[in-house]
Coordinates of C-alpha atoms in Angstrom, one line a residue:
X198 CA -70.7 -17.5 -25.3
X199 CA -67.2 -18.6 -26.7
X200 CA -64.6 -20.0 -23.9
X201 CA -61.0 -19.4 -25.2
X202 CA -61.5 -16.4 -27.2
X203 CA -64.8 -14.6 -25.1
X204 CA -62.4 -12.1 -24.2
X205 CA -62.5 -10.3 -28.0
X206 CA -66.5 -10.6 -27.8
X207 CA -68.8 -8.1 -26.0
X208 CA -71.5 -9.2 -24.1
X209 CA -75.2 -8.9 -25.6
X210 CA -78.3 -6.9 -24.3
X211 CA -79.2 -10.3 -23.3
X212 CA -76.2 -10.6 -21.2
X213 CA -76.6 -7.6 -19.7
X214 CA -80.0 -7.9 -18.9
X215 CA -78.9 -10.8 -17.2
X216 CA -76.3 -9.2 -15.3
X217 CA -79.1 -6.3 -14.1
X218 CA -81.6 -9.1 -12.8
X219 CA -79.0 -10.4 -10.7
X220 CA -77.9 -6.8 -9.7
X221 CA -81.5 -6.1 -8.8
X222 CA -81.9 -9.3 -6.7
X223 CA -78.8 -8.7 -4.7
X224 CA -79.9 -4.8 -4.0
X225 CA -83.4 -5.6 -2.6
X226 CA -81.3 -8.7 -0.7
X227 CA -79.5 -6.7 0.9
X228 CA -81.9 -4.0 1.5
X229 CA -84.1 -6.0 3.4
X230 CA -81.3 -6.6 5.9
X231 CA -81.4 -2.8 7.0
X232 CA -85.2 -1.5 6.0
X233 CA -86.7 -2.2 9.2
X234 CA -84.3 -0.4 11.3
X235 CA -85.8 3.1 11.2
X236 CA -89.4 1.2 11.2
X237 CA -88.7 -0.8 14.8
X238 CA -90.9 1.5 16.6
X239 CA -93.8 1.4 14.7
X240 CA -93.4 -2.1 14.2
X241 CA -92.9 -3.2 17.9
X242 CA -96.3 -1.0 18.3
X243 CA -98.0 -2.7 15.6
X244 CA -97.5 -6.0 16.4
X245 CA -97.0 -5.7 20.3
X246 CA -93.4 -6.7 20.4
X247 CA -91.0 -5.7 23.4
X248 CA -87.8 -3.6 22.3
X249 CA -86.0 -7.0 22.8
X250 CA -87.9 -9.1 21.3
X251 CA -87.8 -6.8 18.1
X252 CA -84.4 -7.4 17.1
X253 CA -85.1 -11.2 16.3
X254 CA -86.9 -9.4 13.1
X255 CA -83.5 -8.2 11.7
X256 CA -81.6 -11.4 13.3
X257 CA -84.0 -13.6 11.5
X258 CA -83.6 -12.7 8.4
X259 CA -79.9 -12.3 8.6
X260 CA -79.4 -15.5 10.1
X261 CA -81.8 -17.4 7.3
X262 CA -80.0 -15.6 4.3
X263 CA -76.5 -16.3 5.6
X264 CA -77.5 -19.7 6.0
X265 CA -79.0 -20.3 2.4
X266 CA -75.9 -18.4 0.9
X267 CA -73.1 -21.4 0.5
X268 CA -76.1 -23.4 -0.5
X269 CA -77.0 -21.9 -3.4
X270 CA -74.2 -23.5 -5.8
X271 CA -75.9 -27.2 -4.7
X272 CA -79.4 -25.7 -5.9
X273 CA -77.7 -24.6 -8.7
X274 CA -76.6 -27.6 -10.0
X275 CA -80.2 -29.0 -8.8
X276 CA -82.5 -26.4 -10.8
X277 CA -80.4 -24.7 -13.1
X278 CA -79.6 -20.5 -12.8
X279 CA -82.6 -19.6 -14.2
X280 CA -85.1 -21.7 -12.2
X281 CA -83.5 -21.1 -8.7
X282 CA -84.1 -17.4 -9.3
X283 CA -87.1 -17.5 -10.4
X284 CA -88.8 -19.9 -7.7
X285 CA -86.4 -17.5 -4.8
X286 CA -87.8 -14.3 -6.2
X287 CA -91.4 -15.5 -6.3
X288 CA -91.0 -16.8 -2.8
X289 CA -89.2 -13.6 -1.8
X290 CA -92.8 -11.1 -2.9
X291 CA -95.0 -14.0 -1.2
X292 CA -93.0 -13.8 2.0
X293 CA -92.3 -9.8 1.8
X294 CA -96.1 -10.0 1.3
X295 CA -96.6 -12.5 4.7
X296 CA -94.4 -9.9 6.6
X297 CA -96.1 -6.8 5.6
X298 CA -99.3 -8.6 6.7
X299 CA -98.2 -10.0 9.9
X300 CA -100.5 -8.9 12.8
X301 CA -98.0 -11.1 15.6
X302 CA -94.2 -11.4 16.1
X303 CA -94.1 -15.0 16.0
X304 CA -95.8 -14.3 12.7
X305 CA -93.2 -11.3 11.3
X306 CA -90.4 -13.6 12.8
X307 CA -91.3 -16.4 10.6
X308 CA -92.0 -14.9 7.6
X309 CA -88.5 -12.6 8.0
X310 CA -86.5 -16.1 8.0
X311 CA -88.6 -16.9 4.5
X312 CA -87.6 -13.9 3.2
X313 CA -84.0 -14.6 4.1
X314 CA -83.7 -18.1 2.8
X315 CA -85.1 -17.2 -0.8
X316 CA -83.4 -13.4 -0.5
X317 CA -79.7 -15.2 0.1
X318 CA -80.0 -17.0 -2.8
X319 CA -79.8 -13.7 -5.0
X320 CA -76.8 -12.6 -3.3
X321 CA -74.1 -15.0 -4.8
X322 CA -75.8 -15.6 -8.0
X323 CA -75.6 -12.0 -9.3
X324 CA -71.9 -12.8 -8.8
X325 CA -72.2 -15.9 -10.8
X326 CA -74.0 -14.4 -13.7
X327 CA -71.4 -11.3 -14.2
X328 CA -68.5 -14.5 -13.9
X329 CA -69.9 -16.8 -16.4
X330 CA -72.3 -14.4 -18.8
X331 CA -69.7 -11.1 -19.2
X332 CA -66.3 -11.5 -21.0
X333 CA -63.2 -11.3 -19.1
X334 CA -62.6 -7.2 -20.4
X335 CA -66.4 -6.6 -19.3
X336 CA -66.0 -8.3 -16.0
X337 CA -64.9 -5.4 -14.1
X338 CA -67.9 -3.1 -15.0
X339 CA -70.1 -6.1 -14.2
X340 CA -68.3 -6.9 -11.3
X341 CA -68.7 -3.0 -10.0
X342 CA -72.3 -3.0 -10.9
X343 CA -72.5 -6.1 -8.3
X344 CA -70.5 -4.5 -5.6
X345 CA -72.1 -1.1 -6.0
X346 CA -75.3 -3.0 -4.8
X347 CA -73.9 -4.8 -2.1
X348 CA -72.0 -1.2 -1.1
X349 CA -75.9 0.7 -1.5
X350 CA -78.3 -1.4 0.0
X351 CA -77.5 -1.3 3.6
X352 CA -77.1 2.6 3.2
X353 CA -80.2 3.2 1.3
X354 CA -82.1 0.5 3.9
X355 CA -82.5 2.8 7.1
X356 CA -83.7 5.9 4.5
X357 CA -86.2 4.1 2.2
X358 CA -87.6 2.7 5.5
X359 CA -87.3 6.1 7.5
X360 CA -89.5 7.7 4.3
X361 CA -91.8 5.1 3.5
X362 CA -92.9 4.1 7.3
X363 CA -93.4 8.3 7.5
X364 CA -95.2 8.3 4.5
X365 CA -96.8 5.1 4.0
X366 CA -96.7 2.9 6.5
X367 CA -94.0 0.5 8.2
X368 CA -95.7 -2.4 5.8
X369 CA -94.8 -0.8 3.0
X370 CA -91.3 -1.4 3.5
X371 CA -91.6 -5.1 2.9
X372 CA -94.7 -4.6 0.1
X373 CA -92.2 -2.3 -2.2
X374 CA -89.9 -5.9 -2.6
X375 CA -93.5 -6.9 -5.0
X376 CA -93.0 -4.7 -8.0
X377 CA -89.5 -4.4 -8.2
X378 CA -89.1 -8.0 -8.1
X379 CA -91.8 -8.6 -10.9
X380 CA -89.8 -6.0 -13.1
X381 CA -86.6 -8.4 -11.8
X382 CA -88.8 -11.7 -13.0
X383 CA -89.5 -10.4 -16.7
X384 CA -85.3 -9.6 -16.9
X385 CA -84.6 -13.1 -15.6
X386 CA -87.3 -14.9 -18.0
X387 CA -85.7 -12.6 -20.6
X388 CA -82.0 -13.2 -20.2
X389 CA -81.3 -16.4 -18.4
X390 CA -81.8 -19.7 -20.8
X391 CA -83.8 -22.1 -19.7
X392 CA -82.1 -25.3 -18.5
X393 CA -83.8 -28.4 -17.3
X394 CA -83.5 -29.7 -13.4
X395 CA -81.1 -32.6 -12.9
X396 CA -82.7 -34.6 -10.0
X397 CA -79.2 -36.9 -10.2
X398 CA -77.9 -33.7 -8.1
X399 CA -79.3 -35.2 -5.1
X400 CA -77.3 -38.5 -5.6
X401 CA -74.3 -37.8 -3.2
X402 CA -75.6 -34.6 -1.9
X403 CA -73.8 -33.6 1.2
X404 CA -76.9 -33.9 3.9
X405 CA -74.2 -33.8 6.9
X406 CA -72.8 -30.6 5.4
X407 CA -76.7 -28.7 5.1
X408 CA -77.4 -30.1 8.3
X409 CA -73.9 -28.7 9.8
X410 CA -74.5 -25.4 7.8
X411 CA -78.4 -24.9 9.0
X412 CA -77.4 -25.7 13.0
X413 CA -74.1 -24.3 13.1
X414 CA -74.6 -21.0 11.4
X415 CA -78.1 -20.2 12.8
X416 CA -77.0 -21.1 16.1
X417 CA -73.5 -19.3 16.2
X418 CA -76.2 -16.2 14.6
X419 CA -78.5 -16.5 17.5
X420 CA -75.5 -16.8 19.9
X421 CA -74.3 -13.6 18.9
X422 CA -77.2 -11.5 19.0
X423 CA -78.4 -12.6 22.1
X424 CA -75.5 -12.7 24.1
X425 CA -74.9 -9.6 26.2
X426 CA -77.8 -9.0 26.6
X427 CA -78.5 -12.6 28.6
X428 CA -75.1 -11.9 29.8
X429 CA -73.5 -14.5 27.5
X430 CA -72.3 -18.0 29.7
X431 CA -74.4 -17.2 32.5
X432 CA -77.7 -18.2 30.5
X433 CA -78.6 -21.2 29.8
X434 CA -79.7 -20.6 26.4
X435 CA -76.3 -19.1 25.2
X436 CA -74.6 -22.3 26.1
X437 CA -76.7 -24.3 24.8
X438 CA -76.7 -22.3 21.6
X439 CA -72.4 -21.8 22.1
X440 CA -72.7 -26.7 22.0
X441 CA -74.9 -26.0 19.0
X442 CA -72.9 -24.0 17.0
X443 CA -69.5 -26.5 17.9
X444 CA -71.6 -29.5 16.7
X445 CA -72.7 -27.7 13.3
X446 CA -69.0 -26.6 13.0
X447 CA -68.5 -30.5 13.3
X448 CA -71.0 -31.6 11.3
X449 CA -69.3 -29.2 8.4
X450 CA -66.0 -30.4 8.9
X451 CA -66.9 -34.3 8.4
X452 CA -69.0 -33.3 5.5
X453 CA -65.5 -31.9 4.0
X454 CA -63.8 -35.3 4.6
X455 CA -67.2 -37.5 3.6
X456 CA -68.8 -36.0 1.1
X457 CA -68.6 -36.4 -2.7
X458 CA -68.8 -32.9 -3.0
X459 CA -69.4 -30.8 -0.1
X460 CA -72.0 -28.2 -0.2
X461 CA -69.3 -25.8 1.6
X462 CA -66.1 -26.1 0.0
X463 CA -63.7 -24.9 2.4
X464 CA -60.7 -26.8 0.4
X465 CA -61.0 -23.5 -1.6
X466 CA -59.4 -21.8 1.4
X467 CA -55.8 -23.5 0.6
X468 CA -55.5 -21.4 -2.6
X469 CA -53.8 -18.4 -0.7
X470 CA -55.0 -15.7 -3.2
X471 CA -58.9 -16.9 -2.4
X472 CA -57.9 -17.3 1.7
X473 CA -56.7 -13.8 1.6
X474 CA -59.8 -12.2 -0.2
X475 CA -62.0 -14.3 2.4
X476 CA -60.2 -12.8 5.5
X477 CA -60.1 -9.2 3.9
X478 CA -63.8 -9.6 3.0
X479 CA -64.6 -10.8 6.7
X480 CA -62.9 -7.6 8.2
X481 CA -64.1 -5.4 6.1
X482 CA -67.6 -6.5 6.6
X483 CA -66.8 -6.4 10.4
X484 CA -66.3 -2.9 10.0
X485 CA -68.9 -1.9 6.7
X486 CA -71.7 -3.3 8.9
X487 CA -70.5 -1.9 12.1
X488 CA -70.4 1.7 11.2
X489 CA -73.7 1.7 9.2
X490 CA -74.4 0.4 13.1
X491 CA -72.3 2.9 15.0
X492 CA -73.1 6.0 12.9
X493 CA -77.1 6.3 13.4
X494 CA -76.5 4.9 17.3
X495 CA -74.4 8.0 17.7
X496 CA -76.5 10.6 16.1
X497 CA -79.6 9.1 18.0
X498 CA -78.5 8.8 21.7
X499 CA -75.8 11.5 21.6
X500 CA -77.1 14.2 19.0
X501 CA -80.9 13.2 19.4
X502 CA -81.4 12.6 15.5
X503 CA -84.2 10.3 14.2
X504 CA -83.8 7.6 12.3
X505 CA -84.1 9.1 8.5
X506 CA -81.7 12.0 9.8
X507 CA -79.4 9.6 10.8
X508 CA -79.9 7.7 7.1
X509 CA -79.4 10.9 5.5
X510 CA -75.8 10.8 6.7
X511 CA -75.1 7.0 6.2
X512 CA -76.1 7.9 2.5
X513 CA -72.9 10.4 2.0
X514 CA -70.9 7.6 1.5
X515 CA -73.1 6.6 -1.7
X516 CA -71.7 9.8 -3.2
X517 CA -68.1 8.5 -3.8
X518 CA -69.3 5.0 -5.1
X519 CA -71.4 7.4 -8.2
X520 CA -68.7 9.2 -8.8
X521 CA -66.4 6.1 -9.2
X522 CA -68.5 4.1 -10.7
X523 CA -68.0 5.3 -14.2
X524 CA -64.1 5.0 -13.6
X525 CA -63.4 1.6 -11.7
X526 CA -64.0 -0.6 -14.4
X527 CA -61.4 0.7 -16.7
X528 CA -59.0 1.5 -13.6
X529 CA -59.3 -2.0 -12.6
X530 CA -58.6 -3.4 -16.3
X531 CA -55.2 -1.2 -16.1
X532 CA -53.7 -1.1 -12.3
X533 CA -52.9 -4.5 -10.6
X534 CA -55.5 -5.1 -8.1
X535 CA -54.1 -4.9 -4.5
X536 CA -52.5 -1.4 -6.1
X537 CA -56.5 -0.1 -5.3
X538 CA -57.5 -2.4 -2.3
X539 CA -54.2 -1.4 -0.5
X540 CA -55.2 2.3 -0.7
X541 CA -58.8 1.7 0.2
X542 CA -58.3 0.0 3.1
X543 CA -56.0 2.6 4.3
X544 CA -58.8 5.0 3.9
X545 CA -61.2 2.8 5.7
X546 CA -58.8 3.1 8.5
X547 CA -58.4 7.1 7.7
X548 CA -62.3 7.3 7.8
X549 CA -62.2 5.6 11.5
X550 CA -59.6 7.6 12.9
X551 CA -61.7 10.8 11.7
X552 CA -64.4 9.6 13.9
X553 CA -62.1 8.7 17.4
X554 CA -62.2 12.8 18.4
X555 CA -66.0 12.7 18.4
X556 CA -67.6 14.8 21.7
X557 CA -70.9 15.0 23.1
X558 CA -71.9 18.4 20.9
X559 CA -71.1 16.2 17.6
X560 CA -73.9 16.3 15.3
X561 CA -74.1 14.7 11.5
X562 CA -71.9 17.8 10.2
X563 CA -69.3 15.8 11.8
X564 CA -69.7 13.0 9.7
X565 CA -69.6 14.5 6.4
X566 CA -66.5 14.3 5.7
X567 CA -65.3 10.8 7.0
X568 CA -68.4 9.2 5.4
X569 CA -67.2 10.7 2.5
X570 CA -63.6 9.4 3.1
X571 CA -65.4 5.8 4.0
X572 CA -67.7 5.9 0.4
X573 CA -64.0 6.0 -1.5
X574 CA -63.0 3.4 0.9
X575 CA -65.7 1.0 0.2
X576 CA -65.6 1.2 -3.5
X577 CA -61.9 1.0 -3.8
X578 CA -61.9 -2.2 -1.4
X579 CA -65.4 -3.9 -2.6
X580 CA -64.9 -3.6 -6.2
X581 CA -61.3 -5.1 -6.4
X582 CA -62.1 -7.9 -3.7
X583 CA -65.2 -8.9 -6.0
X584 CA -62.7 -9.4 -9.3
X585 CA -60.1 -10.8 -7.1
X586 CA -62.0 -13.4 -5.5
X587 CA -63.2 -14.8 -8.6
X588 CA -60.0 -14.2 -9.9
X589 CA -58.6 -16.4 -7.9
X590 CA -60.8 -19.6 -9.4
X591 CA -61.5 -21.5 -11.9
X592 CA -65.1 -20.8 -13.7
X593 CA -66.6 -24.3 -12.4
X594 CA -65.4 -22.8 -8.8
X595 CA -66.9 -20.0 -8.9
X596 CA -70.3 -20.9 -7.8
X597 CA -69.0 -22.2 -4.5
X598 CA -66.4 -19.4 -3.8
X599 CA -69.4 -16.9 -4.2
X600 CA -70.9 -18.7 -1.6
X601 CA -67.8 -18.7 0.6
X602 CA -67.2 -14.6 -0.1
X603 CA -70.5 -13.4 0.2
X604 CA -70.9 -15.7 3.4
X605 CA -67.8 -14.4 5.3
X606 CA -69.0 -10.7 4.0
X607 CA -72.3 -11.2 6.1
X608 CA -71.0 -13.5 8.5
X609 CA -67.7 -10.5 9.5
X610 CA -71.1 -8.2 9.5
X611 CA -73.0 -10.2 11.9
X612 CA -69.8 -10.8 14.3
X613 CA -69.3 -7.4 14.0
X614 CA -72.5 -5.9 15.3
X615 CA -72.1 -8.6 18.5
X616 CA -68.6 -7.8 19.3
X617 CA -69.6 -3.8 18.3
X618 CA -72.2 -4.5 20.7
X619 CA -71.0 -5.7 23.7
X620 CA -67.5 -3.7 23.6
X621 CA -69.5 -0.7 23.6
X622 CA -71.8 -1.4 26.5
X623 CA -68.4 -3.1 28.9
X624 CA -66.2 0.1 27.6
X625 CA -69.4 2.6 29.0
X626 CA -69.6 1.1 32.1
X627 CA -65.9 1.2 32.5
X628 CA -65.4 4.8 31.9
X629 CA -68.8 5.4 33.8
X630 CA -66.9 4.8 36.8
X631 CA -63.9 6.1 36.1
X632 CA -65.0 9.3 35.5
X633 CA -67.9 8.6 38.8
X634 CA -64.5 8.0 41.0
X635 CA -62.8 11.7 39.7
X636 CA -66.2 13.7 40.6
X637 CA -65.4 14.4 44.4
X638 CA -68.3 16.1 46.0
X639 CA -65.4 18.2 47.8
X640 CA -63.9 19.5 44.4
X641 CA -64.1 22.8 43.9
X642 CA -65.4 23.0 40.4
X643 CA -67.8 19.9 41.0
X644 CA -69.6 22.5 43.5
X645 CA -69.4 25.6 41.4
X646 CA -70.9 23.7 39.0
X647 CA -73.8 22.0 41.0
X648 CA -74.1 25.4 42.7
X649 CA -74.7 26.9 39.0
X650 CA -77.4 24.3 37.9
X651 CA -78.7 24.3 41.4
X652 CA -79.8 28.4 41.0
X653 CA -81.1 27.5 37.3
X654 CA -83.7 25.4 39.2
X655 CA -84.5 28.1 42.0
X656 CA -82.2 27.0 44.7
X657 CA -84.4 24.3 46.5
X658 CA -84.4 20.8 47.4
X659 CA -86.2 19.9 44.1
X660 CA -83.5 22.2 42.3
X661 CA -80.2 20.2 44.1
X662 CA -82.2 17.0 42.8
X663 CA -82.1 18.0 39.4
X664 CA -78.5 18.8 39.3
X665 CA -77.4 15.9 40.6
X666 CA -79.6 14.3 38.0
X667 CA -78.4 16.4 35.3
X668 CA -74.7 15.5 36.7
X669 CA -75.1 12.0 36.8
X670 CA -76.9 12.0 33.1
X671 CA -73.7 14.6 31.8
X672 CA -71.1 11.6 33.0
X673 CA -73.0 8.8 31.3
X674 CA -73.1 10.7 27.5
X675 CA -69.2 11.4 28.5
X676 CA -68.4 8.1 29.0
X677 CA -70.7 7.2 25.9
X678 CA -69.0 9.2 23.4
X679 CA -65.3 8.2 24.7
X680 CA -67.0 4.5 24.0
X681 CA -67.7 5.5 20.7
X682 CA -64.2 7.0 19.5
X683 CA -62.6 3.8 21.6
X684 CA -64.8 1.8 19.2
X685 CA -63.6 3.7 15.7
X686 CA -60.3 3.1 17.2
X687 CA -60.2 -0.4 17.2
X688 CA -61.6 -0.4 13.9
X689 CA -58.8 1.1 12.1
X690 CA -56.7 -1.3 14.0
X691 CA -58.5 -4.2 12.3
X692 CA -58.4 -2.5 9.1
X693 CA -54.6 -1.9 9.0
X694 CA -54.1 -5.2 10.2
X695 CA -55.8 -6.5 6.2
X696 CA -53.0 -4.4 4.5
X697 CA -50.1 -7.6 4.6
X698 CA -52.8 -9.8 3.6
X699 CA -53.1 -7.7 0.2
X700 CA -49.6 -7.9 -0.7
X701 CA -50.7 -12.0 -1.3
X702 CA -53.7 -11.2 -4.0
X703 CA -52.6 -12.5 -7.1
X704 CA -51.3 -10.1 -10.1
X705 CA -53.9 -9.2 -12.0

């Protein structure tokens, strides 16, 4: 490719075979983060796991691949492009393989965090490849065809799994990773050149930074998943878990001062334009990953939808990114960037405030239209925060500052779900009783009412048992749903709160 003048050169069918490899490795990456959702149950049963215990097989895999992500420009340097990919993507079928297999949790578990490690190394490549393999007037398609996969696979996740664990079986959602990622072999073998490994990469290589990265980030992961539900400080485990993550933040921070060249380069935070991207990218994943969390809770406990019901309404929002798709590239070539992040953020925030007057006879028709609202969101946000964050670096940076973006993108998402989590459950009980403390048993309409369900039921002992059952069950969805639209509330708050911090994205 020429340097000064790539700009007046299209890319090749080589390049862009290139560019749909890495596409295709960041898709089934971030797939695998949401597939097993709608599988759980079958899953648990399969392999004897406690509801509990069964989240570790998302919270594995997310805490491996979040891990391995600001790694990845290190084993870059190491192997080469085209040799990382293809070692991660043949390790990604074996393990996909080992969890489809598994006939134990500590089993499923172990392969999940294999998976993870070689699956997070596809995620910040594909952005590499569009950065250094399209030229600068075919970077925005390239760099839409990236974020349309990121935007996709955690929507498509819950439905490919619903269908093929109805279908098929729940293995089959980790055996479809093998063909796909053989077609996504031949492309790599076809458009990356081959380039020898430099074993001089190890000389200086930043062992108190990996060491920092793979104890602080799996730890503060683990902290946050298991949290509420061990009632956070009060187990011993969380604070041990809480000292963990502190020492690998530590460990990082010495690595920045120490090492010859740090395997997380944080210093790329003082250029404001990249610091700005980074916090807008944390937030938003915050919020992306929450409601593709929120969403399918809500339908299930509140409107009694399964889980490939619930995925057929987290997949409205896929509708806007198709119809944009063809005209984001050229939009983005002509309108300075935060001109479209500015507006898509204020739709995210739109989209949430849509969902705040939800009741407890909502259904998925009430979604339509704000996932709609929410696809247009994503794709106006994603797409511009992708160009802008390599915009904001050199070329020989942006290795690294892939691994710092699509780190704080996953990170935001994992935060989110904890925080999402536990506001939800301290917000129910709150309201729980509240509304326990306005239901007098001497209120008029509280005994009209249990005098109504009573004769439903025949008017007997059994009968006033039920009602105050059916009572008592009526205030808990109440004080569920006003949970929920608290929830959506507080994430158009965080989403407004990103708008200043797009007024300091460069010009384009």
């Amino acid at each position: 490719m020429v340097e000064k003048n790539k700009h007046l050169v299209n890319a090749t069918l080589t390049d862009w075979i290139a560019v749909a490899a890495g596409a295709t490795g960041a898709l089934m990456a971030t797939l695998d983060i949401s597939i097993t959702n709608s599988a759980l149950p079958q899953i648990q049963g399969a392999i004897g796991a406690t509801g509990t215990e069964g989240t570790w097989i998302s919270t594995g895999y997310m805490m491996s691949e979040i891990v391995m992500i600001p790694m990845v420009a290190w084993l870059t340097r190491l192997l080469g492009l085209r040799n990382l990919l293809v070692i991660n993507a043949s390790l990604f079928i074996f393990f996909s393989f080992l969890c489809g297999m598994s006939t134990s949790l500590p089993m499923l578990i172990a392969a999940r965090v294999g998976q993870g490690l070689s699956g997070g190394a596809m995620i910040p490549t594909a952005q590499s490849i569009v950065r250094t393999r399209l030229p600068l007037h075919q970077l925005p398609t390239g760099m839409t065809a990236f974020g349309l996969t990121v935007i996709m696979g955690p929507l498509l996740g819950p439905v490919v799994g619903g269908w093929l664990t109805e279908n098929a079986s729940w293995s089959w959602c980790f055996f479809i990773n093998g063909p796909i990622c053989l077609v996504m072999l031949l492309m790599l073998m076809w458009g990356l050149p081959s380039e020898p490994i430099r074993p001089n990469a190890f000389i200086g290589t930043d062992w108190i930074g990996i060491s920092g990265l793979a104890l602080g980030l799996s730890s503060l992961i683990a902290f946050l998943e298991e949290g509420q539900r061990l009632n956070w400080f009060e187990s011993t485990l969380i604070c041990w878990l809480f000292l963990f993550s502190l020492a690998g933040a530590g460990l990082i921070l010495l690595s920045q001062k120490y090492a010859r060249q740090p395997i997380l380069r944080l210093s790329l935070l003082n250029n404001r334009h990249f610091s700005s991207v980074i916090i807008i990218i944390f937030t938003t994943g915050i919020v992306m990953y929450g409601i593709a969390y929120l969403v399918p809770q809500f339908l299930s406990q509140v409107a009694g939808y399964n889980a490939e019901q619930s995925g057929q309404i987290l997949l409205l929002a896929g509708i806007p990114a198709l119809l944009l798709m063809p005209v984001l590239p050229r939009l983005v070539t002509k309108i300075d960037s935060k001109l479209i992040i500015i507006p898509g953020l204020l739709l995210f925030a739109v989209s949430c405030l849509l969902d705040t007057g939800l009741t407890s006879q909502s259904t998925g028709e009430n979604f339509i239209f704000s996932q709609l609202v929410r696809g247009f969101a994503q794709m106006l946000c994603m797409m511009p925060l992708n160009q802008a964050a390599m915009a904001a670096v050199s070329k020989e940076e942006s290795g690294d500052a892939a691994g710092l973006y699509n780190m704080a993108r996953n990170l935001g998402g994992a935060v989110g779900l904890a925080f999402i989590g536990t506001f939800l459950d301290r917000r129910q009980l709150l309201h729980n009783a509240l509304l326990r403390q306005s239901v007098h048993a001497s209120s008029s309409v509280v005994q009209s009412h249990m005098n109504t369900l009573s004769a439903a039921w025949g008017n007997n002992e059994s009968a006033e048992t039920k009602a105050m059952a059916h009572l008592a069950g009526q205030i808990s969805k109440q004080s569920l749903v006003i949970s929920y639209n608290e929830t959506y509330l507080l994430l158009m708050v965080f989403m407004l709160l990103c708008v200043p911090l797009a007024f300091l994205l460069r010009r384009r």
